[in-house]
XYZ file of C-alpha atoms in Angstrom:
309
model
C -83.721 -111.847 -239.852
C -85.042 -112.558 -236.479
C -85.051 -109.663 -234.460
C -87.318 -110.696 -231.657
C -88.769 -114.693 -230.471
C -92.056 -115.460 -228.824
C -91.881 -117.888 -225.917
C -94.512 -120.618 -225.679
C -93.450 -122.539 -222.827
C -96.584 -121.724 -220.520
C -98.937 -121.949 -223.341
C -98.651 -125.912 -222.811
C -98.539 -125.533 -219.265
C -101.924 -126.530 -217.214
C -103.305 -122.751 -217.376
C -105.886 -122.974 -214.019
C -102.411 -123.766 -212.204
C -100.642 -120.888 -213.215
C -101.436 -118.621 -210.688
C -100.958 -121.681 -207.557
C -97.593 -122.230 -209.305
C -96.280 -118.276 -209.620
C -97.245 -118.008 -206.126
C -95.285 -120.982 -204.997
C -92.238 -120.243 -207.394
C -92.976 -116.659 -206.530
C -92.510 -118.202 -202.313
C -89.530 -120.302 -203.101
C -87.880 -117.175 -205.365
C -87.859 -114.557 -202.138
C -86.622 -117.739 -199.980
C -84.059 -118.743 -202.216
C -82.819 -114.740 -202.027
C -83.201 -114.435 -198.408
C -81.487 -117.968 -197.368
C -78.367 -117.511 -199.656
C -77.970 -113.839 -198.141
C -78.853 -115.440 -194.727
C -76.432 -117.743 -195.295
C -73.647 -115.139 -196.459
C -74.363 -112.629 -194.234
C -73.578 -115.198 -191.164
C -70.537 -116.044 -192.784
C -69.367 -112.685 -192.911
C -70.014 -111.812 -189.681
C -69.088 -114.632 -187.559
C -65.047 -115.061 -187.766
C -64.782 -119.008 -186.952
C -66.488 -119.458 -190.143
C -63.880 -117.471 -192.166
C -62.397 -120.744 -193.211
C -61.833 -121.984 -197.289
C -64.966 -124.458 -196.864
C -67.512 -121.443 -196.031
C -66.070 -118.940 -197.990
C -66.244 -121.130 -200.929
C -69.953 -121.735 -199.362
C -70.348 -117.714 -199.701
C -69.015 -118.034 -203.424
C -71.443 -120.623 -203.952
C -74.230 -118.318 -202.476
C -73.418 -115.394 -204.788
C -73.291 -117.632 -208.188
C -77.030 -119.076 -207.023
C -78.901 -115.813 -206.052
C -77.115 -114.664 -209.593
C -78.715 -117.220 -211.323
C -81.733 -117.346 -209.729
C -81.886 -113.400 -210.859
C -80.968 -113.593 -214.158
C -83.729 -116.145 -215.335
C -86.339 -116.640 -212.326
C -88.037 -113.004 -212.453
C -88.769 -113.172 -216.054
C -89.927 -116.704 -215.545
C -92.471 -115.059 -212.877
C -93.949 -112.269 -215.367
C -94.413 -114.621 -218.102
C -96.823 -116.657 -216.043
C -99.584 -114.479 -216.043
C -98.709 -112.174 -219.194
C -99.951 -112.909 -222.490
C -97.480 -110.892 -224.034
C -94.267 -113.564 -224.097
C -91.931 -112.178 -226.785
C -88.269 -111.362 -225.976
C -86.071 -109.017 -228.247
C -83.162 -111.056 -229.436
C -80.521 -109.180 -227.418
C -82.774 -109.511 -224.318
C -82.576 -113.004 -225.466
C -78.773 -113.252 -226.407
C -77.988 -111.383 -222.471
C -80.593 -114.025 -220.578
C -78.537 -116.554 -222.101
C -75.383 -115.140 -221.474
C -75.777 -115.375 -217.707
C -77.764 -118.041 -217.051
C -75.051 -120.141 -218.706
C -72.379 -118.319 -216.720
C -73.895 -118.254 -213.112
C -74.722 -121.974 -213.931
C -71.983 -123.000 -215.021
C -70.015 -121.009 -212.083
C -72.320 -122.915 -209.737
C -71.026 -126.403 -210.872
C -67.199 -125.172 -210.916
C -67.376 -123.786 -207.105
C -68.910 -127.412 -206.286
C -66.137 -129.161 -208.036
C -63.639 -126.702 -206.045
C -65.659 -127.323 -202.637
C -64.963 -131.048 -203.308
C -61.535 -130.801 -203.837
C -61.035 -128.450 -200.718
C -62.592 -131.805 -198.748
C -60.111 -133.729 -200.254
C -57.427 -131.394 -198.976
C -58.749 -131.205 -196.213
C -59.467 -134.950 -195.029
C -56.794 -136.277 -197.128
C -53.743 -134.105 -196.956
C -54.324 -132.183 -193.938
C -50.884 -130.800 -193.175
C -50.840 -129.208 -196.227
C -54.245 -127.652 -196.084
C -52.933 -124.239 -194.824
C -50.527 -124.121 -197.716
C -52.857 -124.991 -200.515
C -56.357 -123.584 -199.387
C -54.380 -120.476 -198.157
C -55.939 -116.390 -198.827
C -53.910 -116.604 -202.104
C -55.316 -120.597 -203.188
C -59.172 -119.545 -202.220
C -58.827 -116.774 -204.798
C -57.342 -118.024 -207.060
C -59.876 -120.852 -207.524
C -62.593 -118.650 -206.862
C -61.375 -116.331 -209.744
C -60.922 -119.541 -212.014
C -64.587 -120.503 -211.020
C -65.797 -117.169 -211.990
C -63.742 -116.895 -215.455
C -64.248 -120.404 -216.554
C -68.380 -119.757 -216.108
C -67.923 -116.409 -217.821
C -65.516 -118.368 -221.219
C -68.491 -120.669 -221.103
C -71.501 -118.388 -220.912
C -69.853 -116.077 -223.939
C -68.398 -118.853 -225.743
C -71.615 -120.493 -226.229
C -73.788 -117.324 -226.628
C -71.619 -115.994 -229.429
C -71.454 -119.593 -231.132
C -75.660 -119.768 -231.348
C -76.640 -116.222 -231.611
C -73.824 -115.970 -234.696
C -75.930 -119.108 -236.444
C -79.129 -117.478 -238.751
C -82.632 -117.921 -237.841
C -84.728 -117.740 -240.696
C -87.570 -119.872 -239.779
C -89.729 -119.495 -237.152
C -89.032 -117.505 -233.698
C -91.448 -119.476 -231.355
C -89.111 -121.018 -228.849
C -90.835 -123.987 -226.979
C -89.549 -123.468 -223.551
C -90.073 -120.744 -221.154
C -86.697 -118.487 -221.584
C -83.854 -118.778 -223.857
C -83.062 -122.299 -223.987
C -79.902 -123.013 -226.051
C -81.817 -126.420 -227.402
C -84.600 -124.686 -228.167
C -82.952 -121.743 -229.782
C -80.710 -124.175 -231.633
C -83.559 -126.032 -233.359
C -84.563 -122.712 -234.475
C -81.277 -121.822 -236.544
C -81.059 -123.123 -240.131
C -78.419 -123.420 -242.549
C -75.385 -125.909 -243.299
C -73.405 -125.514 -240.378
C -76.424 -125.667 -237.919
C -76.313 -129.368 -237.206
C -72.389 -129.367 -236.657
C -72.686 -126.426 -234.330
C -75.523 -128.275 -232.492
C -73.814 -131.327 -231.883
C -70.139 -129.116 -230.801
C -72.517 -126.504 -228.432
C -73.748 -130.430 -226.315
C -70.622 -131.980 -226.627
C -68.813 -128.824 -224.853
C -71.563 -128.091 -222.420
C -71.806 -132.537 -221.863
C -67.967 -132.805 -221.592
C -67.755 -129.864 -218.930
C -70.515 -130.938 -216.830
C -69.455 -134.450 -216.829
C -65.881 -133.328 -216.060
C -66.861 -131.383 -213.136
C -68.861 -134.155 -211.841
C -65.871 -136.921 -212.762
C -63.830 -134.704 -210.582
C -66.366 -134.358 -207.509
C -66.851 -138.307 -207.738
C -62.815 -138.839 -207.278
C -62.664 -136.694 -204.470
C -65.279 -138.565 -202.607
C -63.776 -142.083 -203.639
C -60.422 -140.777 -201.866
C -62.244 -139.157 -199.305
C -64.120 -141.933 -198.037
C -60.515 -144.086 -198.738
C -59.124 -141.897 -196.090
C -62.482 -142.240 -193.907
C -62.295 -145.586 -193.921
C -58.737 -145.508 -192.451
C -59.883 -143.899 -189.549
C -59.942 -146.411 -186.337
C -62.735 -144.830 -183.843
C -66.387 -145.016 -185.381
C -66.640 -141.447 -183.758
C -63.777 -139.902 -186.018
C -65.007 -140.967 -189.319
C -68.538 -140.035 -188.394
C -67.554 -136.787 -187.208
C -64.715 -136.479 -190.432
C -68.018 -137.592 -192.786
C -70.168 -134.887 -191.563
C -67.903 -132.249 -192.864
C -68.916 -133.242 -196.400
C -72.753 -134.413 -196.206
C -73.893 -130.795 -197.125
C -71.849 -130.512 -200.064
C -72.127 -133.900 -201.227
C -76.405 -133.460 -200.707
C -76.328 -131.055 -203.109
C -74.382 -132.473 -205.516
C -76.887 -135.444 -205.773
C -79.560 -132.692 -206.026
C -77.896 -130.494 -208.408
C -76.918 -133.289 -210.689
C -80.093 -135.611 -210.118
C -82.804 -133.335 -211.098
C -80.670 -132.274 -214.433
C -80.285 -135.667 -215.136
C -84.327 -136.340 -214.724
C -85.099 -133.396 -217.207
C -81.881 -133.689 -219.826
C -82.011 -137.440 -219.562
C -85.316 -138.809 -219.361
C -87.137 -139.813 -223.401
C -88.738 -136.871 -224.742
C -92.420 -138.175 -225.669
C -94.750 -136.208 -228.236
C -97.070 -135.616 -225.838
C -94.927 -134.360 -222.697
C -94.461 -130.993 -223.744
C -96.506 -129.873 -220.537
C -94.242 -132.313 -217.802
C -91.144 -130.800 -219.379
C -92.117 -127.554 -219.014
C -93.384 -128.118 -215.679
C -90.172 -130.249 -214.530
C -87.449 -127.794 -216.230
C -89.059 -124.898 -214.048
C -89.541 -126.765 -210.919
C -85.362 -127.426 -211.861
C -84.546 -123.805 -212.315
C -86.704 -122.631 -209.255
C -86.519 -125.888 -206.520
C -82.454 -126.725 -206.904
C -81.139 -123.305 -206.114
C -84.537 -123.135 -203.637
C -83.124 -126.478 -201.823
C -79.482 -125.453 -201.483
C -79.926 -123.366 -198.512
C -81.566 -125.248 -196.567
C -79.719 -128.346 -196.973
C -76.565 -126.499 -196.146
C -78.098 -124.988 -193.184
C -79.644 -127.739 -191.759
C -77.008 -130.308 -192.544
C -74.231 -128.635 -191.397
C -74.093 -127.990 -187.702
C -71.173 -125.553 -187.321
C -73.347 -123.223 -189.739
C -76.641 -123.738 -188.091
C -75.276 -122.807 -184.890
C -73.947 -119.717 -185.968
C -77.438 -118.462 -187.825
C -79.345 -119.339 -184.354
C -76.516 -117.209 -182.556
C -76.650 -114.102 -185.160
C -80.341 -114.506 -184.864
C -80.339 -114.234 -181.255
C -77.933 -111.423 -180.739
C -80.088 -109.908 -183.350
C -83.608 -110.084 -182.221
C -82.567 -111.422 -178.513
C -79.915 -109.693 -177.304
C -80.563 -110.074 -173.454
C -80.913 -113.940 -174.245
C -77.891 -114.349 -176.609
């Protein structure tokens, strides 16, 4: 029985980059920490942004830096190490919350684009439905749907055997990789039932943030002054930017043809995914929304400026 797997992810990775790369990742890893506490530390402490959109924002913030934790710093050691095994609980736990913080991530932005919907389409009831009592309980379904995800599919692969080899081609526990490892008669079946589950959720979430926009921009479009539906619009570019990020660079590495020779790009494009998305997210929420940037360059100057704030 496999009690311990050897990654091999960097090994095809262009070796005189490593150290350019772990310094970069290493840059956009302490940026990605600092902007997401940045972000909800602003939040907190300004009290016109204590509204459902930026508290879900704070939610958001919270699954990211979680994720970026739970896979990015081992990511960072393995680049220059030459010692790359991982015990199999180590393995089984990395796993676990990678597929629960990620997961979490794509639930809050499904939940962030229904609160626009509320909000732009059914504003009199906005109070009612995005209310203390609806924020948490959609937050807490975010959280526990992530977490029946992240254990549901741990428990399914780490319960298959692995008798063959324990060299996993990727650069952490990868459930792909780990599932081409496993051998035995139900292997295949629980292959294809692991992607379907993981597809169907992913797409769901997705299905659901594309119908909000569709009635969103219905309602928009309703709108008679050009300044109203611009200034309606701008409430959702930050959310909807990310979206097309978050789903359009998963879509480049799950999607594109796997070639026999590519072993290198797809190690190099899955960790620019796992490092850049959550790295991008910040900014694009602090520079594209203007009620938020306003409020980080007024904490910043009461801060560090008081006699000019």
């Amino acid at each position: 029985m496999v009690t311990e797997f050897i990654l091999i992810g960097f090994s095809t990775f262009p070796q005189h980059l490593l150290p350019i790369f772990f310094f970069l990742y290493l840059l956009m890893y302490l940026f990605t920490l600092l902007g997401n506490l940045l972000i909800m530390a602003t939040i907190w402490s300004e009290h016109s942004l204590h509204t459902p959109m930026y508290l879900f924002l704070c939610a958001l913030s919270i699954s990211e830096i979680l994720f970026t934790v739970a896979v990015t710093p081992r990511m960072l050691v393995d680049m220059l190490s030459t010692h790359h095994s991982i015990t199999f609980v180590a393995c089984a736990s990395q796993m676990f919350f990678s597929f629960t913080f990620g997961f979490t991530h794509s639930f809050l932005l499904m939940i962030m684009g229904y609160d626009r919907y509320v909000a732009i389409c059914h504003p009199l009831c906005y109070n009612v439905l995005m209310g203390t009592r609806g924020f948490v309980r959609l937050v807490s379904w975010s959280w526990a749907g992530g977490s029946v995800m992240g254990m549901m599919v741990t428990l399914i692969v780490f319960h298959l055997t692995f008798c063959g080899s324990n060299t996993i081609h990727h650069f952490f526990c990868h459930v792909l990789s780990l599932l081409k490892l496993s051998c035995g008669k139900e292997a295949s079946s629980v292959t294809l039932g692991v992607i379907l589950v993981c597809v169907t959720a992913l797409m769901g979430c997705l299905f659901l943030i594309f119908l909000s926009y569709v009635f969103i921009v219905a309602a928009i479009l309703r709108i008679p002054s050009a300044e109203g539906r611009h200034k309606t619009f701008s409430t959702c570019v930050s959310h909807l930017t990310v979206v097309v990020v978050h789903y359009g660079f998963a879509s480049i590495i799950y999607l594109k043809p796997k070639g026999p020779h590519s072993m290198d790009s797809n190690t190099l494009m899955a960790t620019t995914y796992t490092v850049v998305t959550p790295f991008l997210s910040p900014i694009i929420f602090s520079l594209r929304n203007k009620e938020l940037k306003n409020a980080i360059k007024k904490s910043f100057l009461r801060k560090f400026c008081p006699l000019n704030s």
